[in-house]
Amino acid sequence: MRHLIDFGDLSRAEWDELYARADKIIDAPERYLDACRGKVMASLFYEPSTRTNFSFQTAMLRLGGTVFGFADPRSSSVAKGETLKDTIKMVSGYADVIVMRTPWEGAAKAASLYSDVPVINAGDGGHMHPTQTIADLTTVTRLRGGVDGLAFGLCGDLKNGRTVHSLIKALAKFKNIRFFLIAPRDLAIPDYLRQFMQEHDMAFVEVTGLETVIPQLDVLYMTRIQRERFIDPLEYERNKGIYILTGSKLARAREDLLVMHPLPRVDEITVDVDDDPRAVYFAQARFGMFARMALLADLANMSRSVPAPVEIGHGPVCHNPNCITQTEDYLPPLVKRNGEVECCAFCDTPLSGF
Ligand code: CP
């Protein structure tokens, strides 16, 4: 692994190695005080963040490294119209690793084409959020001893929730996982992920009701309805507040259920659930910092390498209005296959059917 764009970039063996390091860091963080001594992390956040931004920054500081960057692109030359490519060419000259979050799907993949140093996707629009997945899997593995064989309920906005998309792709690497995909029809998982699950023989059912499936779950992964991703505000109004987990609903759940949430929450988990021992979402955020330490200890110490020249594009590769190719028209026309389907290599949107 040189960049982390999608959890699919990691083999199961690489994940096992990463988790083993995270596990050791959690047990003895003082042993890693110099793991990134002299290394510099660039933190480019084009979108708001609390957990991902702060946990990456504190992870690097706890490893002995330093950090620069922005939490608002208007404070950089992005405000003057600088392209993503030029920003990345500059920043990769200053840093040893780049962590970036953007509203555009496929932006981290685009950045990786031009960067001399590893790029870590800290969330690209509604597409992927692989380091949240690393935090999630670290939490489940620490608290349940492993991931294989568990029943996961993924609940909420499965269409726009990038944490869910990354988690599904990651769980393809584990054995005997059963999924309950709990979402209103408007907010069901994207077609390319449904196809992905079918091609990987992943066992899943799609349901609209939360209460009926709660007793069957080992992990309940709640998500926020992602207001900022809705093109039609009426669709948001129709779906907001649709799932609210309360203490009384948990009464029917297993004693060892893990209630997880990538956070931030709005109203989908009531505050009385916070004191239930099964609610692990705040611990999950802290495990996320240790998991990111494990990732940085590896990627920030890689040697610099100039990427191969890439073809110059002449317009958008795909029709997804949120794809990075819509705004950065020099990007090469990269296509990949997800099973039988040709997709945009940046955002995974199928290229046929438009
Ligand atoms: N879970 C997560 O990505 O939170 P932030 O948006 O606060 O980083």
Short mmCIF file of C-alpha atoms and ligand atoms in Angstrom, two decimals:
data_model
loop_
_atom_site.label_atom_id
_atom_site.label_comp_id
_atom_site.label_asym_id
_atom_site.label_seq_id
_atom_site.Cartn_x
_atom_site.Cartn_y
_atom_site.Cartn_z
CA MET A 1 0.00 0.00 0.00
CA ARG A 2 1.36 3.42 -0.96
CA HIS A 3 -1.84 5.51 -0.76
CA LEU A 4 -5.04 4.81 1.15
CA ILE A 5 -7.87 5.85 -1.16
CA ASP A 6 -10.30 2.99 -0.63
CA PHE A 7 -10.22 0.16 1.92
CA GLY A 8 -10.16 -2.10 -1.14
CA ASP A 9 -6.51 -0.96 -1.51
CA LEU A 10 -5.65 -3.07 1.55
CA SER A 11 -5.29 -6.82 1.38
CA ARG A 12 -6.56 -8.80 4.34
CA ALA A 13 -2.93 -9.43 5.34
CA GLU A 14 -2.21 -5.67 5.25
CA TRP A 15 -5.28 -5.03 7.41
CA ASP A 16 -4.17 -7.70 9.90
CA GLU A 17 -0.73 -6.07 10.07
CA LEU A 18 -2.25 -2.60 10.51
CA TYR A 19 -4.58 -3.81 13.26
CA ALA A 20 -1.74 -5.59 15.04
CA ARG A 21 0.16 -2.28 15.12
CA ALA A 22 -2.92 -0.35 16.29
CA ASP A 23 -3.47 -2.92 19.03
CA LYS A 24 0.11 -2.48 20.28
CA ILE A 25 -0.21 1.32 20.17
CA ILE A 26 -3.43 1.21 22.22
CA ASP A 27 -1.66 -0.93 24.85
CA ALA A 28 1.58 1.07 24.99
CA PRO A 29 1.40 4.42 23.13
CA GLU A 30 4.59 5.61 24.87
CA ARG A 31 6.61 3.18 22.76
CA TYR A 32 5.67 5.09 19.60
CA LEU A 33 6.62 8.62 20.67
CA ASP A 34 9.32 8.79 17.98
CA ALA A 35 7.70 6.69 15.25
CA CYS A 36 7.27 9.77 13.03
CA ARG A 37 9.97 12.02 14.50
CA GLY A 38 10.99 14.57 11.83
CA LYS A 39 8.02 13.76 9.59
CA VAL A 40 5.46 16.35 8.50
CA MET A 41 1.79 15.69 7.79
CA ALA A 42 -0.26 17.98 5.53
CA SER A 43 -3.90 18.18 6.59
CA LEU A 44 -6.08 19.49 3.74
CA PHE A 45 -9.70 19.72 4.84
CA TYR A 46 -11.95 21.20 2.18
CA GLU A 47 -14.98 20.15 4.29
CA PRO A 48 -15.80 20.47 8.01
CA SER A 49 -14.60 17.80 10.41
CA THR A 50 -14.11 17.26 14.12
CA ARG A 51 -13.01 13.64 14.59
CA THR A 52 -11.06 12.94 11.43
CA ASN A 53 -9.17 16.22 11.37
CA PHE A 54 -8.36 16.32 15.09
CA SER A 55 -7.61 12.62 15.41
CA PHE A 56 -5.18 12.71 12.48
CA GLN A 57 -3.49 15.80 13.92
CA THR A 58 -3.21 14.35 17.41
CA ALA A 59 -2.10 11.01 15.96
CA MET A 60 0.82 12.69 14.19
CA LEU A 61 1.74 14.78 17.24
CA ARG A 62 1.66 11.68 19.48
CA LEU A 63 4.08 9.98 17.04
CA GLY A 64 6.55 12.85 17.34
CA GLY A 65 5.75 14.42 13.96
CA THR A 66 4.38 17.82 13.03
CA VAL A 67 1.37 19.06 11.12
CA PHE A 68 0.39 21.93 8.79
CA GLY A 69 -2.60 22.56 6.55
CA PHE A 70 -6.03 24.13 6.42
CA ALA A 71 -9.46 23.39 7.79
CA ASP A 72 -11.01 25.90 5.39
CA PRO A 73 -9.75 26.02 1.78
CA ARG A 74 -10.65 29.73 1.57
CA SER A 75 -7.50 30.41 3.58
CA SER A 76 -5.38 28.90 0.78
CA SER A 77 -4.86 29.69 -2.92
CA VAL A 78 -7.76 27.34 -3.68
CA ALA A 79 -9.77 30.56 -3.18
CA LYS A 80 -7.87 32.08 -6.14
CA GLY A 81 -8.78 29.16 -8.38
CA GLU A 82 -5.72 26.91 -7.91
CA THR A 83 -6.43 23.42 -9.20
CA LEU A 84 -6.32 20.30 -7.08
CA LYS A 85 -3.35 19.07 -9.11
CA ASP A 86 -1.29 22.21 -8.44
CA THR A 87 -2.21 22.27 -4.77
CA ILE A 88 -1.10 18.65 -4.42
CA LYS A 89 2.13 19.22 -6.39
CA MET A 90 2.98 22.04 -3.97
CA VAL A 91 1.96 20.33 -0.75
CA SER A 92 3.67 17.07 -1.63
CA GLY A 93 6.86 19.07 -1.92
CA TYR A 94 6.49 20.24 1.68
CA ALA A 95 5.04 17.20 3.46
CA ASP A 96 5.81 13.49 3.96
CA VAL A 97 2.16 12.44 3.90
CA ILE A 98 -1.07 14.16 2.83
CA VAL A 99 -4.41 13.68 4.56
CA MET A 100 -7.30 15.17 2.62
CA ARG A 101 -11.05 15.51 2.88
CA THR A 102 -13.13 16.97 0.07
CA PRO A 103 -16.76 17.26 -1.01
CA TRP A 104 -15.86 15.80 -4.46
CA GLU A 105 -16.06 12.06 -5.04
CA GLY A 106 -12.77 10.66 -6.30
CA ALA A 107 -10.64 13.66 -5.25
CA ALA A 108 -8.20 11.59 -3.20
CA LYS A 109 -7.70 9.24 -6.13
CA ALA A 110 -7.07 12.28 -8.35
CA ALA A 111 -4.56 13.68 -5.84
CA SER A 112 -2.70 10.37 -5.72
CA LEU A 113 -1.91 10.69 -9.45
CA TYR A 114 0.19 13.80 -8.81
CA SER A 115 1.65 13.33 -5.32
CA ASP A 116 5.25 12.39 -4.50
CA VAL A 117 4.11 11.26 -1.05
CA PRO A 118 1.32 9.00 0.22
CA VAL A 119 -2.22 10.39 0.07
CA ILE A 120 -4.78 9.33 2.65
CA ASN A 121 -8.46 9.73 1.83
CA ALA A 122 -10.12 11.31 4.88
CA GLY A 123 -13.52 11.31 3.11
CA ASP A 124 -14.37 12.16 -0.51
CA GLY A 125 -17.93 13.42 -0.77
CA GLY A 126 -20.50 10.66 -0.41
CA HIS A 127 -18.04 8.10 -1.81
CA MET A 128 -15.56 6.58 0.68
CA HIS A 129 -14.06 7.15 4.14
CA PRO A 130 -11.50 4.36 4.59
CA THR A 131 -9.87 5.65 7.76
CA GLN A 132 -13.27 5.70 9.48
CA THR A 133 -13.47 2.04 8.49
CA ILE A 134 -10.08 1.41 10.06
CA ALA A 135 -11.43 3.03 13.23
CA ASP A 136 -14.61 0.92 13.03
CA LEU A 137 -12.81 -2.38 12.52
CA THR A 138 -10.32 -1.58 15.26
CA THR A 139 -13.25 -0.97 17.61
CA VAL A 140 -15.04 -4.21 16.73
CA THR A 141 -11.85 -6.27 16.89
CA ARG A 142 -10.78 -4.83 20.25
CA LEU A 143 -14.22 -5.19 21.82
CA ARG A 144 -15.40 -8.48 20.24
CA GLY A 145 -12.08 -10.22 19.59
CA GLY A 146 -12.65 -10.34 15.81
CA VAL A 147 -14.98 -9.46 12.97
CA ASP A 148 -15.65 -12.79 11.21
CA GLY A 149 -19.12 -14.25 11.66
CA LEU A 150 -20.84 -11.13 13.00
CA ALA A 151 -24.24 -9.71 12.00
CA PHE A 152 -24.03 -6.00 11.13
CA GLY A 153 -27.06 -3.71 10.98
CA LEU A 154 -26.23 -0.59 8.95
CA CYS A 155 -28.95 1.95 9.55
CA GLY A 156 -29.82 5.37 8.12
CA ASP A 157 -28.62 7.14 5.00
CA LEU A 158 -26.96 4.27 3.15
CA LYS A 159 -27.08 6.17 -0.14
CA ASN A 160 -24.95 9.14 0.88
CA GLY A 161 -23.11 7.76 3.91
CA ARG A 162 -19.49 7.26 2.85
CA THR A 163 -18.62 5.50 6.12
CA VAL A 164 -21.10 2.76 5.25
CA HIS A 165 -19.76 2.42 1.70
CA SER A 166 -16.21 1.95 2.97
CA LEU A 167 -17.32 -0.45 5.69
CA ILE A 168 -19.20 -2.68 3.24
CA LYS A 169 -16.16 -2.87 0.94
CA ALA A 170 -13.94 -3.69 3.89
CA LEU A 171 -16.20 -6.40 5.25
CA ALA A 172 -15.90 -8.28 1.94
CA LYS A 173 -12.47 -9.27 3.25
CA PHE A 174 -13.96 -11.07 6.28
CA LYS A 175 -15.80 -14.39 6.60
CA ASN A 176 -19.49 -15.11 7.17
CA ILE A 177 -20.62 -11.53 7.72
CA ARG A 178 -24.40 -11.01 7.59
CA PHE A 179 -25.80 -7.60 6.76
CA PHE A 180 -29.09 -5.97 7.57
CA LEU A 181 -29.23 -2.82 5.44
CA ILE A 182 -31.80 -0.64 7.17
CA ALA A 183 -32.81 2.38 5.11
CA PRO A 184 -35.81 4.06 3.53
CA ARG A 185 -36.11 3.27 -0.19
CA ASP A 186 -34.91 6.78 -1.13
CA LEU A 187 -31.69 6.22 0.79
CA ALA A 188 -30.79 2.62 -0.05
CA ILE A 189 -27.18 1.72 -0.92
CA PRO A 190 -25.96 2.74 -4.41
CA ASP A 191 -26.39 0.16 -7.18
CA TYR A 192 -22.64 -0.33 -7.60
CA LEU A 193 -22.37 -1.45 -3.95
CA ARG A 194 -25.36 -3.79 -4.22
CA GLN A 195 -23.65 -5.34 -7.24
CA PHE A 196 -20.37 -5.50 -5.31
CA MET A 197 -22.07 -7.39 -2.47
CA GLN A 198 -23.68 -9.83 -4.88
CA GLU A 199 -20.42 -10.47 -6.71
CA HIS A 200 -18.63 -11.10 -3.41
CA ASP A 201 -21.38 -13.47 -2.17
CA MET A 202 -22.04 -11.25 0.83
CA ALA A 203 -25.22 -12.18 2.72
CA PHE A 204 -27.52 -9.18 2.98
CA VAL A 205 -31.15 -8.19 3.34
CA GLU A 206 -32.54 -4.73 2.74
CA VAL A 207 -35.23 -3.68 5.20
CA THR A 208 -36.93 -0.43 6.17
CA GLY A 209 -37.69 -1.19 9.85
CA LEU A 210 -35.09 -1.00 12.63
CA GLU A 211 -36.99 -2.50 15.57
CA THR A 212 -37.74 -5.85 13.95
CA VAL A 213 -34.08 -6.67 13.23
CA ILE A 214 -32.43 -5.30 16.40
CA PRO A 215 -32.54 -8.66 18.27
CA GLN A 216 -30.50 -10.33 15.50
CA LEU A 217 -27.57 -7.91 15.50
CA ASP A 218 -24.04 -8.09 16.89
CA VAL A 219 -23.26 -4.57 15.67
CA LEU A 220 -25.73 -1.76 15.09
CA TYR A 221 -24.05 0.94 13.01
CA MET A 222 -26.23 4.05 13.10
CA THR A 223 -25.65 6.89 10.62
CA ARG A 224 -26.83 10.45 10.18
CA ILE A 225 -29.12 11.48 7.33
CA GLN A 226 -26.50 13.43 5.34
CA ARG A 227 -28.35 16.73 4.77
CA GLU A 228 -25.40 18.33 2.91
CA ARG A 229 -25.52 15.64 0.17
CA PHE A 230 -29.18 16.11 -0.81
CA ILE A 231 -29.82 17.87 -4.11
CA ASP A 232 -33.57 18.00 -3.38
CA PRO A 233 -34.28 19.60 0.06
CA LEU A 234 -37.76 18.01 0.07
CA GLU A 235 -36.19 14.58 -0.06
CA TYR A 236 -34.22 15.46 3.07
CA GLU A 237 -37.39 16.71 4.80
CA ARG A 238 -39.13 13.41 3.94
CA ASN A 239 -36.37 11.32 5.46
CA LYS A 240 -34.95 13.27 8.39
CA GLY A 241 -35.65 11.78 11.81
CA ILE A 242 -36.71 8.48 10.25
CA TYR A 243 -34.61 6.29 12.57
CA ILE A 244 -34.15 7.24 16.19
CA LEU A 245 -32.47 4.75 18.51
CA THR A 246 -33.70 5.11 22.08
CA GLY A 247 -32.94 3.30 25.31
CA SER A 248 -36.30 1.53 25.17
CA LYS A 249 -35.65 0.20 21.64
CA LEU A 250 -32.39 -1.30 22.90
CA ALA A 251 -34.30 -3.39 25.44
CA ARG A 252 -34.79 -6.10 22.79
CA ALA A 253 -31.14 -6.13 21.71
CA ARG A 254 -28.43 -8.59 22.71
CA GLU A 255 -26.49 -7.93 25.90
CA ASP A 256 -23.24 -7.81 23.92
CA LEU A 257 -24.49 -5.65 21.03
CA LEU A 258 -22.10 -2.89 19.95
CA VAL A 259 -23.92 0.35 19.15
CA MET A 260 -21.61 2.27 16.83
CA HIS A 261 -21.87 5.57 14.97
CA PRO A 262 -19.15 7.39 13.01
CA LEU A 263 -20.52 10.68 14.44
CA PRO A 264 -21.50 13.48 14.32
CA ARG A 265 -25.04 12.53 15.32
CA VAL A 266 -28.03 14.77 14.95
CA ASP A 267 -31.08 13.01 16.42
CA GLU A 268 -30.63 9.37 15.42
CA ILE A 269 -29.41 8.25 18.88
CA THR A 270 -31.03 9.80 21.92
CA VAL A 271 -28.70 10.90 24.72
CA ASP A 272 -30.09 8.32 27.18
CA VAL A 273 -28.37 5.63 25.07
CA ASP A 274 -24.95 7.18 25.83
CA ASP A 275 -24.84 5.60 29.29
CA ASP A 276 -25.75 2.12 28.06
CA PRO A 277 -22.59 -0.06 28.16
CA ARG A 278 -23.41 -1.21 24.64
CA ALA A 279 -22.98 2.34 23.29
CA VAL A 280 -19.37 2.45 22.10
CA TYR A 281 -19.38 5.41 19.71
CA PHE A 282 -17.21 7.67 21.85
CA ALA A 283 -14.71 4.85 22.41
CA GLN A 284 -14.85 4.23 18.63
CA ALA A 285 -13.68 7.81 18.01
CA ARG A 286 -10.74 7.34 20.40
CA PHE A 287 -9.82 4.00 18.83
CA GLY A 288 -9.83 5.96 15.56
CA MET A 289 -6.95 8.09 16.76
CA PHE A 290 -4.85 5.02 17.62
CA ALA A 291 -5.75 3.37 14.31
CA ARG A 292 -4.63 6.51 12.46
CA MET A 293 -1.38 6.45 14.43
CA ALA A 294 -0.83 2.92 13.12
CA LEU A 295 -1.48 4.08 9.57
CA LEU A 296 0.75 7.18 9.79
CA ALA A 297 3.60 5.22 11.36
CA ASP A 298 3.69 3.28 8.11
CA LEU A 299 2.80 5.78 5.37
CA ALA A 300 4.62 8.88 6.70
CA ASN A 301 7.86 6.91 6.73
CA MET A 302 7.71 5.86 3.07
CA SER A 303 10.33 7.14 0.70
CA ARG A 304 9.33 9.94 -1.67
CA SER A 305 8.62 8.82 -5.22
CA VAL A 306 7.69 10.91 -8.28
CA PRO A 307 4.51 9.51 -9.86
CA ALA A 308 4.48 8.41 -13.50
CA PRO A 309 3.18 11.03 -15.98
CA VAL A 310 -0.55 10.72 -16.60
CA GLU A 311 -2.55 11.32 -19.76
CA ILE A 312 -4.20 14.73 -19.95
CA GLY A 313 -7.98 14.61 -20.06
CA HIS A 314 -10.29 16.89 -22.03
CA GLY A 315 -13.49 16.93 -20.03
CA PRO A 316 -15.40 14.92 -17.45
CA VAL A 317 -14.81 11.18 -17.39
CA CYS A 318 -18.21 10.47 -15.89
CA HIS A 319 -21.64 12.01 -15.44
CA ASN A 320 -21.85 11.98 -11.66
CA PRO A 321 -22.35 15.70 -10.83
CA ASN A 322 -20.32 15.24 -7.62
CA CYS A 323 -17.35 13.54 -9.32
CA ILE A 324 -14.00 15.31 -9.19
CA THR A 325 -13.76 15.00 -13.00
CA GLN A 326 -16.57 17.57 -13.32
CA THR A 327 -14.44 20.35 -11.87
CA GLU A 328 -10.86 19.26 -12.71
CA ASP A 329 -11.07 18.80 -16.47
CA TYR A 330 -7.39 17.85 -17.01
CA LEU A 331 -7.92 14.51 -15.22
CA PRO A 332 -7.25 11.45 -17.38
CA PRO A 333 -10.24 9.38 -18.55
CA LEU A 334 -9.64 6.50 -16.16
CA VAL A 335 -12.09 3.62 -16.20
CA LYS A 336 -12.16 0.55 -13.98
CA ARG A 337 -14.28 -2.57 -13.87
CA ASN A 338 -16.38 -3.35 -10.83
CA GLY A 339 -17.18 -6.94 -11.76
CA GLU A 340 -18.79 -6.79 -15.22
CA VAL A 341 -19.57 -3.07 -15.04
CA GLU A 342 -17.32 -0.29 -16.39
CA CYS A 343 -17.10 2.48 -13.83
CA CYS A 344 -15.42 5.82 -13.32
CA ALA A 345 -12.10 5.01 -11.64
CA PHE A 346 -12.44 8.12 -9.46
CA CYS A 347 -15.96 7.83 -8.01
CA ASP A 348 -17.11 4.27 -8.95
CA THR A 349 -20.19 5.52 -10.83
CA PRO A 350 -21.19 3.10 -13.64
CA LEU A 351 -20.42 4.73 -17.02
CA SER A 352 -23.31 3.17 -18.92
CA GLY A 353 -26.98 3.85 -18.31
CA PHE A 354 -26.84 7.64 -18.64
N1 CP B 1 -16.69 10.43 11.56
C1 CP B 1 -16.27 11.55 10.94
O1 CP B 1 -15.78 11.52 9.80
O2 CP B 1 -16.43 12.68 11.70
P1 CP B 1 -15.95 14.12 11.25
O3 CP B 1 -16.77 14.52 10.06
O4 CP B 1 -16.18 15.00 12.44
O5 CP B 1 -14.50 14.01 10.87
#
